[in-house]
Short mmCIF file of C-alpha atoms and ligand atoms in Angstrom, two decimals:
data_model
loop_
_atom_site.label_atom_id
_atom_site.label_comp_id
_atom_site.label_asym_id
_atom_site.label_seq_id
_atom_site.Cartn_x
_atom_site.Cartn_y
_atom_site.Cartn_z
CA MET A 1248 0.00 0.00 0.00
CA ASN A 1249 1.21 3.56 -0.72
CA LYS A 1250 2.72 4.76 2.56
CA ASN A 1251 0.78 8.03 2.30
CA ILE A 1252 -2.55 6.28 2.29
CA GLN A 1253 -3.65 5.43 5.80
CA ASP A 1254 -5.29 2.16 6.58
CA GLU A 1255 -8.72 3.34 7.71
CA SER A 1256 -8.73 0.99 10.68
CA ASN A 1257 -5.64 2.77 12.10
CA SER A 1258 -6.57 6.33 11.21
CA ILE A 1259 -6.96 8.97 13.88
CA PRO A 1260 -10.41 10.55 13.87
CA PHE A 1261 -10.42 14.20 12.79
CA GLN A 1262 -10.32 16.63 15.67
CA GLY A 1263 -10.91 20.32 15.12
CA LEU A 1264 -9.31 22.90 17.38
CA GLY A 1265 -12.43 23.27 19.43
CA VAL A 1266 -13.61 23.29 22.98
CA ASN A 1267 -13.59 19.49 22.94
CA SER A 1268 -10.07 19.14 21.54
CA PRO A 1269 -6.91 18.75 23.67
CA LEU A 1270 -5.71 22.23 22.66
CA GLY A 1271 -9.09 23.85 23.25
CA ALA A 1272 -9.32 22.41 26.73
CA GLY A 1273 -6.40 23.97 28.55
CA GLY A 1274 -3.79 23.71 25.81
CA ARG A 1275 -0.91 26.14 25.42
CA ARG A 1276 -0.98 29.18 23.19
CA GLU A 1277 2.57 28.51 21.97
CA ASP A 1278 1.44 25.14 20.59
CA LEU A 1279 -1.12 26.69 18.24
CA LYS A 1280 -0.52 26.35 14.50
CA PHE A 1281 -2.16 28.62 11.93
CA LEU A 1282 -1.97 28.22 8.16
CA PRO A 1283 -2.00 31.55 6.30
CA ILE A 1284 -4.56 31.28 3.50
CA SER A 1285 -6.92 33.66 1.70
CA ILE A 1286 -10.43 32.33 2.00
CA ASN A 1287 -12.99 32.74 -0.79
CA VAL A 1288 -16.09 34.39 0.67
CA THR A 1289 -17.80 35.29 -2.62
CA ASN A 1290 -21.55 34.82 -2.09
CA LYS A 1291 -20.92 33.27 1.34
CA LYS A 1292 -22.66 34.51 4.46
CA ILE A 1293 -20.63 35.80 7.41
CA LEU A 1294 -22.04 36.19 10.94
CA LEU A 1295 -20.72 38.64 13.52
CA ILE A 1296 -22.11 38.06 17.02
CA GLY A 1297 -21.86 41.10 19.30
CA GLY A 1298 -22.22 44.77 18.49
CA GLY A 1299 -19.82 46.44 20.94
CA LYS A 1300 -16.33 47.90 20.70
CA VAL A 1301 -14.56 44.81 19.35
CA ALA A 1302 -17.34 43.83 16.93
CA THR A 1303 -17.26 47.40 15.59
CA HIS A 1304 -13.53 47.20 15.09
CA LYS A 1305 -13.68 43.77 13.36
CA GLY A 1306 -16.69 44.82 11.28
CA THR A 1307 -15.01 48.03 10.12
CA ILE A 1308 -11.93 46.16 8.88
CA MET A 1309 -14.10 43.48 7.21
CA ALA A 1310 -16.10 46.14 5.34
CA ARG A 1311 -13.03 46.80 3.18
CA PHE A 1312 -13.48 43.28 1.74
CA VAL A 1313 -17.10 42.13 2.12
CA THR A 1314 -20.68 43.29 2.65
CA ASN A 1315 -22.47 39.95 3.05
CA VAL A 1316 -22.31 40.19 6.85
CA THR A 1317 -25.10 39.77 9.40
CA VAL A 1318 -24.63 41.23 12.89
CA ILE A 1319 -26.58 39.90 15.87
CA ALA A 1320 -26.61 41.62 19.28
CA PRO A 1321 -29.02 43.13 21.80
CA GLU A 1322 -27.09 46.43 21.57
CA PHE A 1323 -25.09 48.05 18.79
CA THR A 1324 -22.67 50.96 18.74
CA ASP A 1325 -23.71 53.90 16.54
CA GLU A 1326 -20.57 53.29 14.48
CA ILE A 1327 -21.28 49.64 13.62
CA LEU A 1328 -24.77 50.58 12.43
CA LYS A 1329 -23.15 52.72 9.70
CA LEU A 1330 -21.60 49.63 8.08
CA PRO A 1331 -23.35 48.14 5.01
CA TYR A 1332 -24.50 45.03 6.86
CA THR A 1333 -27.74 43.38 8.01
CA PHE A 1334 -28.43 44.02 11.71
CA ILE A 1335 -30.65 41.82 13.88
CA GLN A 1336 -31.27 43.13 17.40
CA LYS A 1337 -31.59 40.05 19.59
CA GLU A 1338 -29.75 37.74 21.96
CA TYR A 1339 -27.83 34.87 20.37
CA LYS A 1340 -29.40 31.45 20.04
CA LYS A 1341 -27.95 28.37 18.37
CA SER A 1342 -30.29 28.41 15.37
CA ASP A 1343 -28.80 31.82 14.41
CA LEU A 1344 -25.72 29.97 13.14
CA GLU A 1345 -27.52 28.04 10.43
CA GLY A 1346 -26.43 28.83 6.87
CA PHE A 1347 -23.32 30.82 7.77
CA PHE A 1348 -19.89 30.05 6.31
CA LEU A 1349 -17.79 31.98 8.86
CA VAL A 1350 -18.61 33.19 12.36
CA TYR A 1351 -16.90 35.91 14.41
CA VAL A 1352 -17.81 35.69 18.10
CA CYS A 1353 -17.40 39.10 19.76
CA THR A 1354 -19.71 39.36 22.75
CA GLY A 1355 -18.37 40.69 26.06
CA ASP A 1356 -19.42 37.46 27.83
CA HIS A 1357 -16.54 34.98 28.01
CA ASP A 1358 -18.69 31.93 28.84
CA LEU A 1359 -21.23 32.75 26.15
CA ASN A 1360 -18.43 33.14 23.60
CA ALA A 1361 -17.14 29.64 24.43
CA ARG A 1362 -20.67 28.22 24.26
CA ILE A 1363 -21.20 29.75 20.81
CA LYS A 1364 -17.93 28.16 19.66
CA ALA A 1365 -19.15 24.76 20.90
CA ASP A 1366 -22.42 25.24 18.99
CA SER A 1367 -20.67 26.28 15.77
CA GLU A 1368 -18.27 23.36 16.04
CA GLU A 1369 -21.23 20.98 16.14
CA LEU A 1370 -22.41 22.55 12.89
CA GLY A 1371 -18.89 22.46 11.37
CA ILE A 1372 -18.65 26.25 10.91
CA LEU A 1373 -15.22 27.94 11.02
CA THR A 1374 -15.30 30.33 13.96
CA SER A 1375 -13.10 33.01 15.50
CA VAL A 1376 -13.55 33.85 19.19
CA CYS A 1377 -12.31 37.34 20.10
CA ASP A 1378 -11.29 36.55 23.69
CA ALA A 1379 -10.05 32.96 23.35
CA PRO A 1380 -7.21 32.28 20.88
CA LEU A 1381 -7.18 28.60 21.88
CA LEU A 1382 -10.75 28.26 20.62
CA CYS A 1383 -10.16 30.04 17.29
CA ASP A 1384 -10.42 28.09 14.03
CA PHE A 1385 -8.97 31.21 12.44
CA VAL A 1386 -7.61 34.56 13.60
CA SER A 1387 -7.49 37.92 11.83
CA PRO A 1388 -4.10 39.30 10.82
CA ALA A 1389 -3.06 42.96 10.79
CA ILE A 1390 -3.73 44.12 7.23
CA HIS A 1391 -2.54 46.69 4.75
CA LYS A 1392 -4.81 46.78 1.70
CA ALA A 1393 -3.85 48.61 -1.47
CA GLY A 1394 -6.32 47.94 -4.29
CA HIS A 1395 -6.33 44.22 -4.97
CA VAL A 1396 -3.08 43.69 -3.04
CA THR A 1397 -3.37 42.72 0.62
CA ILE A 1398 -0.42 42.43 2.98
CA SER A 1399 -1.24 40.45 6.13
CA VAL A 1400 0.89 40.08 9.24
CA GLY A 1401 0.15 37.47 11.87
CA SER A 1402 1.95 36.22 14.97
CA ASN A 1403 0.28 32.80 15.28
CA ALA A 1404 -2.08 34.49 17.75
CA ARG A 1405 0.88 35.17 20.06
CA ASP A 1406 1.35 38.94 19.99
CA VAL A 1407 -1.17 41.13 18.21
CA TYR A 1408 0.78 44.29 19.06
CA LYS A 1409 3.83 42.92 17.20
CA SER A 1410 1.64 42.15 14.15
CA VAL A 1411 0.24 45.69 14.17
CA ASP A 1412 3.70 47.22 14.62
CA ILE A 1413 5.23 45.23 11.72
CA ARG A 1414 2.21 46.07 9.50
CA ASN A 1415 2.72 49.76 10.33
CA GLN A 1416 6.42 49.55 9.46
CA ILE A 1417 5.56 47.92 6.11
CA LYS A 1418 2.98 50.63 5.43
CA GLU A 1419 5.63 53.28 6.10
CA LEU A 1420 8.00 51.61 3.60
CA ILE A 1421 5.21 51.60 1.01
CA ASP A 1422 4.30 55.21 1.72
CA ASN A 1423 7.94 56.38 1.32
CA GLY A 1424 8.46 54.34 -1.87
CA THR A 1425 10.94 51.78 -0.48
CA ILE A 1426 8.48 48.98 -1.25
CA ARG A 1427 6.69 49.35 -4.61
CA ILE A 1428 3.29 47.75 -5.09
C1 PQ2 B 684 -4.59 42.44 14.08
C2 PQ2 B 684 -6.04 42.55 14.58
C3 PQ2 B 684 -6.93 42.19 13.38
C4 PQ2 B 684 -8.43 42.27 13.63
O1 PQ2 B 684 -8.90 42.31 14.77
O2 PQ2 B 684 -9.14 42.29 12.60
C5 PQ2 B 684 -6.18 41.68 15.80
N1 PQ2 B 684 -6.41 42.41 16.90
C6 PQ2 B 684 -6.46 43.73 16.61
C7 PQ2 B 684 -6.58 44.80 17.54
C8 PQ2 B 684 -6.50 44.72 18.96
N2 PQ2 B 684 -6.50 43.59 19.67
C9 PQ2 B 684 -6.40 43.92 21.02
C10 PQ2 B 684 -6.34 45.33 21.15
C11 PQ2 B 684 -6.21 46.11 22.47
C12 PQ2 B 684 -7.51 46.64 22.93
C13 PQ2 B 684 -7.32 47.42 24.21
O3 PQ2 B 684 -6.21 47.58 24.70
O4 PQ2 B 684 -8.36 47.88 24.70
C14 PQ2 B 684 -6.38 45.84 19.84
C15 PQ2 B 684 -6.25 47.27 19.41
C16 PQ2 B 684 -7.58 47.90 19.13
O5 PQ2 B 684 -8.64 47.32 19.37
O6 PQ2 B 684 -7.51 49.04 18.65
C17 PQ2 B 684 -6.33 43.01 22.18
C18 PQ2 B 684 -6.60 41.58 21.98
N3 PQ2 B 684 -6.57 40.86 20.82
C19 PQ2 B 684 -6.81 39.55 21.08
C20 PQ2 B 684 -7.05 39.42 22.47
C21 PQ2 B 684 -7.40 38.13 23.16
C22 PQ2 B 684 -6.16 37.41 23.57
O7 PQ2 B 684 -5.06 37.67 23.03
O8 PQ2 B 684 -6.28 36.57 24.47
C23 PQ2 B 684 -6.85 40.69 23.04
C24 PQ2 B 684 -6.77 41.07 24.49
C25 PQ2 B 684 -8.08 41.45 25.07
C26 PQ2 B 684 -7.97 41.63 26.57
O9 PQ2 B 684 -6.94 41.31 27.16
O10 PQ2 B 684 -8.95 42.11 27.12
C27 PQ2 B 684 -6.82 38.48 20.15
C28 PQ2 B 684 -6.52 38.55 18.79
N4 PQ2 B 684 -6.34 39.70 18.09
C29 PQ2 B 684 -5.99 39.37 16.82
C30 PQ2 B 684 -5.98 40.28 15.78
C31 PQ2 B 684 -5.67 37.93 16.68
C32 PQ2 B 684 -4.14 37.69 16.67
C33 PQ2 B 684 -3.45 38.09 15.36
C34 PQ2 B 684 -2.01 37.69 15.33
O11 PQ2 B 684 -1.72 36.54 14.94
O12 PQ2 B 684 -1.12 38.51 15.68
C35 PQ2 B 684 -6.37 37.34 17.91
C36 PQ2 B 684 -5.61 36.21 18.60
C37 PQ2 B 684 -7.74 36.76 17.55
C38 PQ2 B 684 -8.55 37.66 16.64
O13 PQ2 B 684 -9.16 38.62 17.17
O14 PQ2 B 684 -8.56 37.41 15.40
C39 PQ2 B 684 -6.42 43.96 15.15
C40 PQ2 B 684 -5.54 45.15 14.70
C41 PQ2 B 684 -6.18 45.76 13.46
C42 PQ2 B 684 -5.42 46.89 12.87
O15 PQ2 B 684 -4.83 47.75 13.55
O16 PQ2 B 684 -5.46 46.94 11.63
N1 NAD B 685 -9.74 40.06 19.47
C1 NAD B 685 -9.53 41.33 19.67
O1 NAD B 685 -9.00 41.99 18.78
C2 NAD B 685 -9.93 41.97 20.99
C3 NAD B 685 -9.57 43.30 21.25
C4 NAD B 685 -9.97 43.88 22.47
C5 NAD B 685 -10.75 43.13 23.38
N2 NAD B 685 -11.09 41.84 23.07
C6 NAD B 685 -12.03 41.04 23.94
O2 NAD B 685 -13.32 41.18 23.31
C7 NAD B 685 -14.39 41.04 24.27
C8 NAD B 685 -15.55 41.98 23.90
O3 NAD B 685 -15.22 43.30 24.24
P1 NAD B 685 -16.08 44.59 23.82
O4 NAD B 685 -15.23 45.74 24.26
O5 NAD B 685 -16.51 44.52 22.40
O6 NAD B 685 -17.37 44.48 24.76
P2 NAD B 685 -18.68 45.41 24.71
O7 NAD B 685 -19.26 45.38 26.08
O8 NAD B 685 -18.36 46.73 24.06
O9 NAD B 685 -19.67 44.67 23.71
C9 NAD B 685 -20.28 43.46 24.01
C10 NAD B 685 -21.35 43.21 22.95
O10 NAD B 685 -21.86 41.87 23.15
C11 NAD B 685 -23.26 41.93 22.98
N3 NAD B 685 -23.93 40.82 23.67
C12 NAD B 685 -24.08 40.64 24.99
N4 NAD B 685 -24.84 39.55 25.23
C13 NAD B 685 -25.14 39.02 24.01
C14 NAD B 685 -25.92 37.91 23.58
N5 NAD B 685 -26.51 37.09 24.45
N6 NAD B 685 -26.02 37.66 22.23
C15 NAD B 685 -25.43 38.49 21.34
N7 NAD B 685 -24.69 39.57 21.69
C16 NAD B 685 -24.54 39.83 23.02
C17 NAD B 685 -23.66 43.27 23.60
O11 NAD B 685 -24.96 43.68 23.17
C18 NAD B 685 -22.56 44.17 23.02
O12 NAD B 685 -22.92 44.58 21.72
C19 NAD B 685 -13.73 41.28 25.62
O13 NAD B 685 -13.84 40.06 26.31
C20 NAD B 685 -12.25 41.56 25.34
O14 NAD B 685 -11.42 40.80 26.20
C21 NAD B 685 -10.71 41.25 21.90
#
């Protein structure tokens, strides 16, 4: 048998990086692995749960790329309501997740955020949790966008301030003509 083809009887069942996985349950941040990819969201629905400071910040960055976003929260900032999204004023419930391709969990309630991640994992939806890197299926990098070119800087969810600082240095090099795009 080709050595790359696993005998099904010996194969390890797939485990996502979720609340039920070894890393999700008390794993270490330095053991996380993230693959940098650009994900195709054309005609796909994105859900943002929460309408506070962090949701506003995530939503504002996302608006440079997409508009097919639904936001669910009991309360919204004035600023988020200016984004070209669909807003539903309500508390989260599991059925809200149905039909979404990506979910950003940004409520201010740590336990609720983890519960939403458990729900979305049951439905197989890729989910980012703003206050729990160990529960994230994906994280957002620091971005510089220039037309169709996007420069993304990530730190494997280790140090967001470093990602932002390096992105800012790259932006400066672009602005002063050292890097041409
Ligand atoms: C780059 C950026 C992209 C974006 O968000 O789109 C991004 N965070 C940004 C801003 C920002 N984040 C924080 C503040 C301070 C707010 C304050 O001080 O009040 C600010 C500044 C601000 O808000 O202005 C604090 C913070 N962030 C995380 C936690 C939780 C934790 O680490 O445990 C806490 C602590 C909360 C606490 O302790 O309470 C977690 C994550 N933040 C990430 C990305 C992912 C790692 C990316 C990487 O690999 O490096 C990750 C892991 C998950 C994720 O969110 O995807 C965006 C900059 C956008 C830009 O400038 O363009
Ligand atoms: N990832 C990041 O970049 C980052 C940056 C800063 C802070 N954080 C973390 O993000 C979390 C959120 O912070 P914030 O400043 O946005 O809080 P916030 O209080 O401004 O907003 C909380 C939002 O959650 C909504 N909400 C509450 N209960 C809900 C429910 N049952 N269903 C749906 N929505 C509900 C509220 O209506 C509100 O819109 C904090 O825990 C903080 O640690 C993350």
